[in-house]
Coordinates of C-alpha atoms in Angstrom, one line a residue:
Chain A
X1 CA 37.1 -2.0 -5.3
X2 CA 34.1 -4.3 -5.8
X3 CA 32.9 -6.7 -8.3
X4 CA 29.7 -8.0 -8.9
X5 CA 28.0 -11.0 -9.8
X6 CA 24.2 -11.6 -10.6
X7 CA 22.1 -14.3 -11.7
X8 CA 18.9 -13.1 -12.8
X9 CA 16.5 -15.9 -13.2
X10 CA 12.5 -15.7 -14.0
X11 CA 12.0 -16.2 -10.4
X12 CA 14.6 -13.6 -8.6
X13 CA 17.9 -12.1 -9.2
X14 CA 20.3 -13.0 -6.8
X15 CA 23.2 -10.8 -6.5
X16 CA 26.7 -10.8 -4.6
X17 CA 29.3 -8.1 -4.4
X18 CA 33.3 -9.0 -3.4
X19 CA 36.1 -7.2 -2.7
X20 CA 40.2 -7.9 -3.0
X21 CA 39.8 -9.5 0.4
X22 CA 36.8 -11.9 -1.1
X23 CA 33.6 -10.7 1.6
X24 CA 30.6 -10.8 0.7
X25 CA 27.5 -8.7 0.8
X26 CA 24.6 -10.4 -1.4
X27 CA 20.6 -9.6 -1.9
X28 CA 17.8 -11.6 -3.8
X29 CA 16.0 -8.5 -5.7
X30 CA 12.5 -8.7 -8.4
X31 CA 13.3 -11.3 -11.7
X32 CA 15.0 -9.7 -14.3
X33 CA 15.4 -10.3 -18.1
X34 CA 17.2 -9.4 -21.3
X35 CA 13.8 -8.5 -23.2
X36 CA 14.9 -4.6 -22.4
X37 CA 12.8 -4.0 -25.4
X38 CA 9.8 -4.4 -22.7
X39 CA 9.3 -1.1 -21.0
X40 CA 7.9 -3.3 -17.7
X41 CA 11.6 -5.0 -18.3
X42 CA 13.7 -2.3 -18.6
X43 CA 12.2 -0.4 -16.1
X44 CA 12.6 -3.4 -13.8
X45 CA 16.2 -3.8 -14.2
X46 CA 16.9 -0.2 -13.9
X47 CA 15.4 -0.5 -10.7
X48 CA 17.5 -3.4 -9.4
X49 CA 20.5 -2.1 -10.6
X50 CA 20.1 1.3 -9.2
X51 CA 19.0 -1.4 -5.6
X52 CA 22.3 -3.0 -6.1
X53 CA 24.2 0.7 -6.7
X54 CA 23.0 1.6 -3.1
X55 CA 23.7 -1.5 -1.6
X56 CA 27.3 -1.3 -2.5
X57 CA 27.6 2.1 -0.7
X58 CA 30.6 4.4 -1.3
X59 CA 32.8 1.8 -3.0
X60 CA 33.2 1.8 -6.9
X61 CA 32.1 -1.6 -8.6
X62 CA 35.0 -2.2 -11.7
X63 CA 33.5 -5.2 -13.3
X64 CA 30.2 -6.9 -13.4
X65 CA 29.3 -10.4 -14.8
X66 CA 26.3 -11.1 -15.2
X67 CA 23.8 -14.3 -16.2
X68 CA 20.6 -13.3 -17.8
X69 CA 17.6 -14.9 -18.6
X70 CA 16.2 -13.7 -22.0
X71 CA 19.7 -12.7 -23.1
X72 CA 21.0 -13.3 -26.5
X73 CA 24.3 -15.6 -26.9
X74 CA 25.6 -13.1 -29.2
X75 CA 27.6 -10.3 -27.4
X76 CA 26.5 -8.0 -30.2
X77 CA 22.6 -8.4 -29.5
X78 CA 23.4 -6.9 -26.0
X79 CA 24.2 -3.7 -26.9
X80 CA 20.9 -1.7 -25.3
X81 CA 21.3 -4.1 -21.9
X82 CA 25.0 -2.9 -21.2
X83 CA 24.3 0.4 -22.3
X84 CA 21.6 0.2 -18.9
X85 CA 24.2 -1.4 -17.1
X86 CA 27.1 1.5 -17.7
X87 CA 24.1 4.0 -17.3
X88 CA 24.4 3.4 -13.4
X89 CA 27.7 1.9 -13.2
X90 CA 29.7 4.4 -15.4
X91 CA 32.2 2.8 -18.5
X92 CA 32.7 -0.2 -16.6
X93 CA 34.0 -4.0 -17.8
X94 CA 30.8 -5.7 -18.0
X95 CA 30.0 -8.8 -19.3
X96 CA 26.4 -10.2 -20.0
X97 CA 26.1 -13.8 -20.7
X98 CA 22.4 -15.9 -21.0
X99 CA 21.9 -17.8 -17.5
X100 CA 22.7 -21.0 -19.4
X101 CA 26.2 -20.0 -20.1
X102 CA 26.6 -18.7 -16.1
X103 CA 25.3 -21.7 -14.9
X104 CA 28.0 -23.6 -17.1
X105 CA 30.7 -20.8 -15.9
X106 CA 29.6 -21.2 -12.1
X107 CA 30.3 -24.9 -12.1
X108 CA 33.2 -25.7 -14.9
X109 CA 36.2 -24.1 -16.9
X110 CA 35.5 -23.9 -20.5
X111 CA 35.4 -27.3 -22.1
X112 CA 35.8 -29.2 -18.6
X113 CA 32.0 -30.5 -18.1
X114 CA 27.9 -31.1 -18.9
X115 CA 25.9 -28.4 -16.9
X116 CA 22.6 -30.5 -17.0
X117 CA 20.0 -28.1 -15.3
X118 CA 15.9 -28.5 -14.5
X119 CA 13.8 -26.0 -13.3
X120 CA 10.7 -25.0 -14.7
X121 CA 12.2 -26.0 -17.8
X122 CA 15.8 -28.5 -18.7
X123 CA 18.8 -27.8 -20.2
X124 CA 22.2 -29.6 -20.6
X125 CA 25.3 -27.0 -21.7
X126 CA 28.8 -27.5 -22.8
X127 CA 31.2 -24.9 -23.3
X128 CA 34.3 -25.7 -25.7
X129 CA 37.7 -24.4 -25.1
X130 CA 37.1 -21.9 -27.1
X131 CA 33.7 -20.9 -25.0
X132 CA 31.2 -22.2 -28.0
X133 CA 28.2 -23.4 -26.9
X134 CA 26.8 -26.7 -27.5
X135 CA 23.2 -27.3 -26.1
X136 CA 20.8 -30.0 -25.9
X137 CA 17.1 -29.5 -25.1
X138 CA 16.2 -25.6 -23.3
X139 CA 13.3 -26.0 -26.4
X140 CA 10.7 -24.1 -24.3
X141 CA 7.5 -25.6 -23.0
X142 CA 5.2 -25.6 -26.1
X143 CA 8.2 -27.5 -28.1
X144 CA 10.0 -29.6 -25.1
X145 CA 11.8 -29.2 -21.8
X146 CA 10.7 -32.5 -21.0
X147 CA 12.1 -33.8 -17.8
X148 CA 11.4 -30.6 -16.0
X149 CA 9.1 -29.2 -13.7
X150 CA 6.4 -27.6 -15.9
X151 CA 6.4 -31.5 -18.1
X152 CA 6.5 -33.4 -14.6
X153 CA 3.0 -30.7 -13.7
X154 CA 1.9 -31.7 -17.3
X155 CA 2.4 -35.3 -16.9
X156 CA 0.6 -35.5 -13.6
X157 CA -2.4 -33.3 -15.0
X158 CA -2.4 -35.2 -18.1
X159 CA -2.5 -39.0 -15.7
X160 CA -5.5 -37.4 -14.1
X161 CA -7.3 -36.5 -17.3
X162 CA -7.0 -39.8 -18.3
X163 CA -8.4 -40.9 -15.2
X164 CA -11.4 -38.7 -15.5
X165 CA -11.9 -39.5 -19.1
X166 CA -11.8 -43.1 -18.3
X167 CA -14.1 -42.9 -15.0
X168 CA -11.7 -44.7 -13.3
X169 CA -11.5 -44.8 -9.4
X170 CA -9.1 -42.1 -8.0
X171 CA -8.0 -42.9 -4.5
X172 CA -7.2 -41.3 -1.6
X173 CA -3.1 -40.8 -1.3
X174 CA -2.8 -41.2 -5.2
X175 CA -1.0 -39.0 -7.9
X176 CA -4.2 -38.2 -9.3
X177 CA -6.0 -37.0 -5.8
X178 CA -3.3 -35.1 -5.3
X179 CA -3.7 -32.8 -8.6
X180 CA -7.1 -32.6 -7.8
X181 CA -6.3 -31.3 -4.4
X182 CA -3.5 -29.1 -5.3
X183 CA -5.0 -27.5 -8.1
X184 CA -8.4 -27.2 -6.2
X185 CA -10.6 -28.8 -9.5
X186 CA -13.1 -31.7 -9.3
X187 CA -13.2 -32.5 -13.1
X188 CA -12.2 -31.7 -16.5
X189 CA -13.7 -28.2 -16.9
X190 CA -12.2 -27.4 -13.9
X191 CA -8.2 -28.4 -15.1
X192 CA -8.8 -26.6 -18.5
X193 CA -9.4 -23.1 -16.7
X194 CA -6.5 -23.9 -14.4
X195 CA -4.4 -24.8 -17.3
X196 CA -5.3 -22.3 -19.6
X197 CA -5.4 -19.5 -17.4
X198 CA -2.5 -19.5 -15.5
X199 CA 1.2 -18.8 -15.9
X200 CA 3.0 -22.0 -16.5
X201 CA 4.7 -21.4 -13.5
X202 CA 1.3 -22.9 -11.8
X203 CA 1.7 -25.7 -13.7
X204 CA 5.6 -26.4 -12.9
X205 CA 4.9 -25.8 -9.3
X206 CA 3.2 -29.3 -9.4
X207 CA 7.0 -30.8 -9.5
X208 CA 6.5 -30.3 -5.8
X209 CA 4.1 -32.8 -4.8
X210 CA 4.8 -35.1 -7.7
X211 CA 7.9 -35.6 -5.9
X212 CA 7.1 -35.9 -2.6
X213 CA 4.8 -38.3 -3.2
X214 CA 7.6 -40.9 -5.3
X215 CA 9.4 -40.2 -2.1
X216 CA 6.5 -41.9 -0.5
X217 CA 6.4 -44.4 -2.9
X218 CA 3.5 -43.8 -4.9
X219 CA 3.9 -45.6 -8.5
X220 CA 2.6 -42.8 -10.9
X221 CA 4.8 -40.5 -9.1
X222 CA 7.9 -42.6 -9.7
X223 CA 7.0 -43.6 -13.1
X224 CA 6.9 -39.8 -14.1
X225 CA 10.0 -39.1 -12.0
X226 CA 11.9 -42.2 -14.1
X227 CA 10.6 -40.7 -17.2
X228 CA 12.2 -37.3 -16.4
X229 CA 15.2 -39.3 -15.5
X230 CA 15.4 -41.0 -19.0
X231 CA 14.5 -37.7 -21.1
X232 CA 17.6 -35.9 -18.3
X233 CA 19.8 -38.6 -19.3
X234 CA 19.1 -37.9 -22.9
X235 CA 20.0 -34.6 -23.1
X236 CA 23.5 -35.1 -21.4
X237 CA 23.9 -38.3 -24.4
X238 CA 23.4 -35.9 -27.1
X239 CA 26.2 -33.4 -26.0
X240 CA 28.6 -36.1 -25.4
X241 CA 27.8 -37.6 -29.3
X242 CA 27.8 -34.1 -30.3
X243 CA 31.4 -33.0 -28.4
X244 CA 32.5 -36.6 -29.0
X245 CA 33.6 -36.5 -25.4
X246 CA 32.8 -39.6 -23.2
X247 CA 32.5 -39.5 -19.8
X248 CA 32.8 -35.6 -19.0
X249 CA 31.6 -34.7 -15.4
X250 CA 28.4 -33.8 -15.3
X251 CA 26.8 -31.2 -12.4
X252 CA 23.0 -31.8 -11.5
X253 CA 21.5 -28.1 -11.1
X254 CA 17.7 -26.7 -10.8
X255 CA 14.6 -27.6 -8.8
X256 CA 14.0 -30.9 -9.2
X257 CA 16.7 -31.8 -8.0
X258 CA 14.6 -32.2 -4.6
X259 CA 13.9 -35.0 -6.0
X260 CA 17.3 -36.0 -4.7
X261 CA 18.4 -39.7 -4.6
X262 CA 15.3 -40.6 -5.9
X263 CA 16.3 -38.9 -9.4
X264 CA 20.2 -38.6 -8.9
X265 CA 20.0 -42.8 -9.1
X266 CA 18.0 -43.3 -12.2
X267 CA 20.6 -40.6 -13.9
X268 CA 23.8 -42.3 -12.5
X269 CA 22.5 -45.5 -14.1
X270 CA 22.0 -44.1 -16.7
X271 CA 24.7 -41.9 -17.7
X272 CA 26.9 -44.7 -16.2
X273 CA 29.2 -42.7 -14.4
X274 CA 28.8 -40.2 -11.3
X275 CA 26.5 -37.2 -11.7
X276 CA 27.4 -34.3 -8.6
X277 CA 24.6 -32.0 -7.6
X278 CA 25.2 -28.3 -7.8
X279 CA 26.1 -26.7 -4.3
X280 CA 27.8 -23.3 -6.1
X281 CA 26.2 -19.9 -5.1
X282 CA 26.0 -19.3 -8.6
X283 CA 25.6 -15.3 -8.1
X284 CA 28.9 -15.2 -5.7
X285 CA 30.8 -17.4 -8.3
X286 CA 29.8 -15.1 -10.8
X287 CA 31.4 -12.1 -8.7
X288 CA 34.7 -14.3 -8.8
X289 CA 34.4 -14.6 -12.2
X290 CA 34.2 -10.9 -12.5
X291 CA 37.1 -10.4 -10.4
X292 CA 39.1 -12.7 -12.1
X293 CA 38.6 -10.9 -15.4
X294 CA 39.6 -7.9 -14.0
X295 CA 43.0 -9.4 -12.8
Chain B
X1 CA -40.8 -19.9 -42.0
X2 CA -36.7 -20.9 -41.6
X3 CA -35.0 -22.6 -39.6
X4 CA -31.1 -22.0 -39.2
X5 CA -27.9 -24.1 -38.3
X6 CA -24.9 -22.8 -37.9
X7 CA -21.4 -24.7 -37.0
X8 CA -19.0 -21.5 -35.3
X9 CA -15.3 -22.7 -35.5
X10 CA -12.6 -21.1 -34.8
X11 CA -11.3 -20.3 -38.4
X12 CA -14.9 -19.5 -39.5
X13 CA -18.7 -20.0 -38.8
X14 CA -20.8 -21.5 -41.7
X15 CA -24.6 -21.2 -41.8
X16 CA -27.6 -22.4 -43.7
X17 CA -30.7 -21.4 -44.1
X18 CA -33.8 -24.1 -44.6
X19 CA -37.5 -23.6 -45.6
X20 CA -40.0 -26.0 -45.4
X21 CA -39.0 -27.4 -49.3
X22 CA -35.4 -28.1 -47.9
X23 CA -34.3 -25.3 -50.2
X24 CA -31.1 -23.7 -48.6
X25 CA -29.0 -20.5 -48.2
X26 CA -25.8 -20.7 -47.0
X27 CA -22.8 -18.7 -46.0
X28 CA -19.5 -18.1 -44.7
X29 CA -18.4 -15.4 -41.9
X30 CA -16.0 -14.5 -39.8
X31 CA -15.3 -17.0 -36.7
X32 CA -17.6 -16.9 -33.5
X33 CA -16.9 -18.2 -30.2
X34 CA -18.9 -18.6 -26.7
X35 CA -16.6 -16.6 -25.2
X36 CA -19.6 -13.9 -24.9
X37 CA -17.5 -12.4 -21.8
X38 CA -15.2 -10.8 -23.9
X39 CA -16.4 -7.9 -26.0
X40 CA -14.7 -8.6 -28.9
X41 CA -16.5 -12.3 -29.1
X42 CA -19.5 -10.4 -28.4
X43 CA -19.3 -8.0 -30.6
X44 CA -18.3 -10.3 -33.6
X45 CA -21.5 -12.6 -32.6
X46 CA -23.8 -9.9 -32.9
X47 CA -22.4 -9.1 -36.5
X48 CA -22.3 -12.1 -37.8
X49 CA -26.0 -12.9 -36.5
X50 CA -27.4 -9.7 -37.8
X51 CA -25.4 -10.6 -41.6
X52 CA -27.5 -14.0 -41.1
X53 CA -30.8 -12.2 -40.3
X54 CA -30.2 -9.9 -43.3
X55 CA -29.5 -12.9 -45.4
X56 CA -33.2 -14.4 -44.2
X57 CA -34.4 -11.2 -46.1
X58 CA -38.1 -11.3 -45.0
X59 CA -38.8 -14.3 -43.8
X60 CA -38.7 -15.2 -40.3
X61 CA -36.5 -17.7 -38.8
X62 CA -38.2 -19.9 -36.3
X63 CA -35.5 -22.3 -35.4
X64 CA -32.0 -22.6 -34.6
X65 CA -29.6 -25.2 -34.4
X66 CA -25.9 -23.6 -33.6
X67 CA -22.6 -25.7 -32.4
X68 CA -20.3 -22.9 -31.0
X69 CA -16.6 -23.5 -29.7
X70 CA -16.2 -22.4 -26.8
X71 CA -19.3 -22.7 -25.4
X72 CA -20.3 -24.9 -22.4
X73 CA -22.1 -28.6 -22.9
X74 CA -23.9 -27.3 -19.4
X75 CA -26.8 -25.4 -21.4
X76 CA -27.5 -23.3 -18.0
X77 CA -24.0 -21.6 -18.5
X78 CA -25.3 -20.3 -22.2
X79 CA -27.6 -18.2 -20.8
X80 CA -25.9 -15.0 -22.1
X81 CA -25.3 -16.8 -25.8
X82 CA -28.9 -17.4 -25.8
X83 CA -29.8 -13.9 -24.8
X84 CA -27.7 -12.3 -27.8
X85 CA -29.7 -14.9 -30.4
X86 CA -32.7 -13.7 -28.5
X87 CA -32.2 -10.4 -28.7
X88 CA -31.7 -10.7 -32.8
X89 CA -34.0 -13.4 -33.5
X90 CA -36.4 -12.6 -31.4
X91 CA -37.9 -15.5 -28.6
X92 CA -37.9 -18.7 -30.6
X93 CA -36.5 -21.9 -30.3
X94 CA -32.8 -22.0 -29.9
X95 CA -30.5 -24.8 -29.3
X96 CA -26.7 -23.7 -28.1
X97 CA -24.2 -26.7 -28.2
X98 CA -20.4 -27.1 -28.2
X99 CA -18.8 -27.4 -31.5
X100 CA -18.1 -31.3 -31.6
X101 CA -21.5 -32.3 -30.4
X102 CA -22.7 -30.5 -33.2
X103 CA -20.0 -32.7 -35.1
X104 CA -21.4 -35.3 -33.8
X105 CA -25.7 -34.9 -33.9
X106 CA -24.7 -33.7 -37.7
X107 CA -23.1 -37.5 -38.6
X108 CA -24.8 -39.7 -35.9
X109 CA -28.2 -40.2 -34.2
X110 CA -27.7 -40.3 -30.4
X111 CA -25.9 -43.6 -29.4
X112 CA -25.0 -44.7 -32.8
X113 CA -21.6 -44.2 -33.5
X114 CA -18.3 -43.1 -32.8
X115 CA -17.2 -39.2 -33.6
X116 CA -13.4 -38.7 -34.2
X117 CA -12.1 -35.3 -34.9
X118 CA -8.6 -34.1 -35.9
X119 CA -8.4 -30.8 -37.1
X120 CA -5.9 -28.2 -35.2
X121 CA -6.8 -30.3 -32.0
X122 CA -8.1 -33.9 -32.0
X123 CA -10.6 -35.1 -29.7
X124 CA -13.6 -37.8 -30.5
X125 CA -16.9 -38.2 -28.7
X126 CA -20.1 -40.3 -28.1
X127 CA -23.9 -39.4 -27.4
X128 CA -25.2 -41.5 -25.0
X129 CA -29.0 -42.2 -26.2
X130 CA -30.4 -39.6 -23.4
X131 CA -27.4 -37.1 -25.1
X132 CA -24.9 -37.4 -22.5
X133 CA -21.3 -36.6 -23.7
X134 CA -18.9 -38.6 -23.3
X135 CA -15.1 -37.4 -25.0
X136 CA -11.9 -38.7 -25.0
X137 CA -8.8 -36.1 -25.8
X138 CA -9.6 -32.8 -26.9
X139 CA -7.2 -31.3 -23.9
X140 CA -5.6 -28.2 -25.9
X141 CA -2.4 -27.6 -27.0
X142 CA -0.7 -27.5 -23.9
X143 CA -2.0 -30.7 -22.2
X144 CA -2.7 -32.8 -26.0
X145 CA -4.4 -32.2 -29.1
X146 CA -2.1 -35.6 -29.9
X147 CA -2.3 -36.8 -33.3
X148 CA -4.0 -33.7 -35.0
X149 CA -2.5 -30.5 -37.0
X150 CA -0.7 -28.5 -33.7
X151 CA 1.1 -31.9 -32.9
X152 CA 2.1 -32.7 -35.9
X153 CA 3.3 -29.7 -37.0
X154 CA 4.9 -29.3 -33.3
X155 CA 6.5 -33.2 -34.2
X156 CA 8.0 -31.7 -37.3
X157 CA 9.6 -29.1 -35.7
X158 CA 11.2 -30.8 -32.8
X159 CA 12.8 -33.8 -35.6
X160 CA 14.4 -30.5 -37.2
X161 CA 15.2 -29.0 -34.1
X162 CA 17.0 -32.2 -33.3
X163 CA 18.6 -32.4 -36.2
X164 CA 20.0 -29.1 -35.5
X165 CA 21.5 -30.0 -31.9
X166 CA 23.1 -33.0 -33.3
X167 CA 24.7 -31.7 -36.4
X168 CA 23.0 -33.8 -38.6
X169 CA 23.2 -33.2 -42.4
X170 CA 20.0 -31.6 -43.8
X171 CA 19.3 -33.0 -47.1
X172 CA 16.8 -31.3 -50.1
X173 CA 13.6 -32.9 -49.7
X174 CA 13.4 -33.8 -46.2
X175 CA 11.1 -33.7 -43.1
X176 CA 13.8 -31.0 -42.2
X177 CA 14.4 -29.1 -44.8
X178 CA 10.8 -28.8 -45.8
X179 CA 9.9 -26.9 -42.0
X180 CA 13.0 -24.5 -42.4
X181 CA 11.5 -23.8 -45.7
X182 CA 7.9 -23.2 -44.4
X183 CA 9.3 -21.8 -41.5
X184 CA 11.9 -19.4 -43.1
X185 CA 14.1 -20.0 -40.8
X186 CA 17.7 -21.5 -40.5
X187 CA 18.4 -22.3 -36.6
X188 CA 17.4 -22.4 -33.3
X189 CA 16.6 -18.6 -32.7
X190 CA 14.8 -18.6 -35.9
X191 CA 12.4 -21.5 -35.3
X192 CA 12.2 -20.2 -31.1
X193 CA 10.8 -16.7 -32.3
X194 CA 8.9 -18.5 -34.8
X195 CA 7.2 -21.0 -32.8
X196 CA 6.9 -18.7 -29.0
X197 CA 5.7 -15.4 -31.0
X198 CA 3.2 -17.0 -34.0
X199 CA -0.3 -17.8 -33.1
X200 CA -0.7 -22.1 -32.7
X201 CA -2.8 -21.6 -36.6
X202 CA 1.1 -21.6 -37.7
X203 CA 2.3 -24.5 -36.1
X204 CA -0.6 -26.4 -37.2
X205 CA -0.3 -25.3 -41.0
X206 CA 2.8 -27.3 -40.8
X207 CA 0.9 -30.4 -41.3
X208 CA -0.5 -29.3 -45.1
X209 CA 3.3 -29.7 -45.7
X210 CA 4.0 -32.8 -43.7
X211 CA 1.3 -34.3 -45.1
X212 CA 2.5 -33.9 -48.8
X213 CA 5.4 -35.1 -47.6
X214 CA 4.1 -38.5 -46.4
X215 CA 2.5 -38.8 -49.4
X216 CA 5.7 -38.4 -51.4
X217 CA 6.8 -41.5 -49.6
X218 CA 9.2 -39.2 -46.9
X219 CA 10.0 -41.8 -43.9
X220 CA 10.2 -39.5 -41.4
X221 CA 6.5 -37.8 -42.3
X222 CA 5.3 -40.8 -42.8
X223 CA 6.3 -41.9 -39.3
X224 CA 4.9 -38.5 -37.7
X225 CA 1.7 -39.6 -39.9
X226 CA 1.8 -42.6 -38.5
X227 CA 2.3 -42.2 -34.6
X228 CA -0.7 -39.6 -35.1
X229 CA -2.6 -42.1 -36.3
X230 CA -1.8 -44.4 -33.7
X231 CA -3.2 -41.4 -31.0
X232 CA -6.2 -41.0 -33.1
X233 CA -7.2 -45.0 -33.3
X234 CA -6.3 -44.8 -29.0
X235 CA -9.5 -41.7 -28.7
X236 CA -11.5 -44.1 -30.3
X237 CA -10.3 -47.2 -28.2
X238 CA -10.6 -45.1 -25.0
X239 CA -14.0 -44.4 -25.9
X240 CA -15.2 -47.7 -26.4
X241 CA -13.6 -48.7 -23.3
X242 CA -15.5 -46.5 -21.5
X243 CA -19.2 -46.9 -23.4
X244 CA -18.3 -50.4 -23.2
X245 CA -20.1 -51.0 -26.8
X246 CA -17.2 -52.5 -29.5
X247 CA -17.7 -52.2 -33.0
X248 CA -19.6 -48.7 -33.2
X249 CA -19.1 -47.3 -36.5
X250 CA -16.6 -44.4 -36.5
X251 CA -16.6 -41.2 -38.9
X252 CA -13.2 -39.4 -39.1
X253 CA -13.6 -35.5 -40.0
X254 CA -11.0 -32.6 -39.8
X255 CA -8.4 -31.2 -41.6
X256 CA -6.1 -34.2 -40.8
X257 CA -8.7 -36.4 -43.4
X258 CA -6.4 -34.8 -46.2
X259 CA -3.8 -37.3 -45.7
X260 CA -6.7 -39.9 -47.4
X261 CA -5.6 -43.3 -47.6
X262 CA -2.3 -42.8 -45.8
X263 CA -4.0 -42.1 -42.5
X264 CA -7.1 -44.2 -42.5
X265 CA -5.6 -47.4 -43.7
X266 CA -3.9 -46.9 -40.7
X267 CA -7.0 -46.3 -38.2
X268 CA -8.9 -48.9 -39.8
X269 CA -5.8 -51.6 -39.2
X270 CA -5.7 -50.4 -35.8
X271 CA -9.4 -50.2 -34.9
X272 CA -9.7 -53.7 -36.8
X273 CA -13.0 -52.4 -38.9
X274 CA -13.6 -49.5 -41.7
X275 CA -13.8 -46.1 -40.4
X276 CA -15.4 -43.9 -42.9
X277 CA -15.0 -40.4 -44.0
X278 CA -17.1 -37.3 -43.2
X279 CA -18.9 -36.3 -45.9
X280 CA -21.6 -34.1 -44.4
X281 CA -21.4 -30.4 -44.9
X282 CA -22.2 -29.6 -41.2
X283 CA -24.5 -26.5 -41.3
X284 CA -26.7 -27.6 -43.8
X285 CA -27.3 -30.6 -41.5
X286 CA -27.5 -28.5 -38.3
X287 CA -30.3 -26.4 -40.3
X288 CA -32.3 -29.5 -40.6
X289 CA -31.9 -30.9 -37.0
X290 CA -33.6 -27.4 -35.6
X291 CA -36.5 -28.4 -38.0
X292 CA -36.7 -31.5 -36.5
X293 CA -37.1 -30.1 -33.2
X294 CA -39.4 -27.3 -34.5
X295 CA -41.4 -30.8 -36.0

């Protein structure tokens, strides 16, 4: 008797299967997402399920939890993804939750802790008791996510503009040679195609060298990186005034943090307590979880 | 013999016709765009030329004068813009510029003055005396447009967004209450579909509201009003930093000029000198600078 966990992100879907004696096969399939009223979606997901199906062989799978990016928060709103799911799976327990609310699962009981997360985009998540969820921030890129990767990529293009704009001198080793290089312009006609021609992934993928190069000390760098700090720090301040909870646990979870103790400090100072770093395999906690609903 | 000047935005493209007398036809149409790659622009160019031409009746047009978004301020990447005049209006003089160096050739002579725009986007810009453009802003949505209708409407949503998180009473009359009324919406999901599936015209109609708002004495509109006007007066800054001439006149054009006094006694305290008003109906003087060049 399996269960099965899956945490299907904009980038992959990772996905682990346990039995009673708690192995472990898992996979990293295509992205996946609620917006089954896609065909390119649905047709997607049918496909990793059915991936997912074979993988698991002979054996039955008897309950599924799954976080989803694109989901609604509502279990009512779900109806058309479970009814793919139990296509495949048969009359199954399944339960579909939005990634936010797995990535809070993965790391806490309900009520216990702050799930602050930054990818591409930021998020802090409380669950209450009573599995409510509060949120601060996960506004999206054209209305926020500041402190994340796809702001950081902003910020940095946006320092370089000004640089341009202002004919100023950009050196060799500096934040703003570096956008150049990586995005492979030499002025400001050349940014606006990349910027408004690409997925916004392109942008966020700039977190990369913005952070190595604070790492190495460059000033521009760090100033961004203690900016995203301070907006970070924010959103975990506005659950705790929300919750009225002080000094809640907090786990640190998503791409930047790479930016490791560079980042993890400035947030520590700021929250004033201890923040952890994530090290769940959310996907295999999220097969426990499925297990332990079934029990 | 006519001469025509046409200012192609991206909400509509107004044109006027000029004879020798200075006696005008004028007109509205649909918008136009340099985007000549894609066949809808194309297609909606060669209309809209071919209603002009009709509108010239007999007489031919020997001039033209045309300041078109989305076209390039390199006039050897109009080629295929010029071609599509040319193929309506036969081989005569035609002069292809970008939308805000029209804005500026129709208020200033070449060197004189300071051009600020704040319409959806904001940007402001300087003619060198041999016509060289030098701009400050006018990044887009995604990278700035700080200051002008997208930004302020995208302000007001994020102060009622916040509100939201944090629980916060929403009292008649408000900053808040005012965008979930324009909006239609009453949470989160509402105001996500609202803002990720709408075209950016809707977030920027936001700042009609906004702007009523301030006047009414609102705080929090006013202080939206307020930090856009403190982006506008930094465009003009910037730009005399870089042209390294103080004390160039400035003339302020764009939808954001509705606010009136509420705005510019603000961007003249912070520029430290009067900064007037545009009150130049841009075609009509666009129709007179290509008989100026025809002189």
């Amino acid at each position: 008797m399996l269960t099965l966990g899956i945490d299907g992100g904009a980038t992959a879907a990772k996905w682990a299967l346990r039995d009673d004696s708690g192995k472990i096969k898992e996979g990293v399939s295509e992205p996946i997402d609620g917006h089954t009223y896609r065909p390119e979606s649905k047709a997607r997901l049918v496909k990793v399920l059915n991936e997912i199906k074979a993988a698991a062989g002979n054996e039955k799978i008897s309950a599924i939890y799954a976080g989803i990016t694109g989901t609604s928060s509502d279990p009512e709103n779900n109806g058309e993804i479970i009814e793919i799911f139990q296509s495949i799976f048969g009359e199954i327990e399944i339960e579909i939750v939005i990634d936010m609310v797995l990535g809070y699962r993965a790391h806490f009981d309900f009520g216990e802790g702050i799930f602050l997360y930054a990818g591409t985009g930021s998020i802090a998540t409380y669950l209450t008791e009573t599995g409510k969820v509060v949120r601060a921030g996960g506004w999206g890129y054209l209305l926020g996510d500041e402190g994340a990767g796809y702001w950081i990529g902003r910020e940095a293009i946006r320092r370089t503009l000004t640089a341009i704009d202002t004919k100023s001198a950009i050196t060799k080793g500096s934040l703003e040679a570096e956008v150049l290089d990586f995005t492979k312009c030499k002025d400001w006609n050349g940014i606006k195609e990349f910027v408004y021609s690409k997925d916004r992934s392109a942008i966020a993928a700039l977190a990369k060298p913005v952070i190595s190069l604070a790492k190495k000390g460059e000033l521009a760098a760090q100033d961004i990186l203690a900016i995203a700090a301070d907006y970070l720090i924010d959103l975990v301040l506005q659950i705790e005034s929300v919750v009225a909870k002080p000094d809640l646990p907090v786990i640190f979870a998503g791409g930047i943090t790479e930016a490791g103790d560079f980042i993890i400090d400035l947030i520590n100072i700021g929250i004033g307590r201890e923040v952890s770093l994530s090290k769940v395999r959310i996907a295999n906690r999220a097969a426990e979880i499925a297990a332990e609903n079934l029990a």
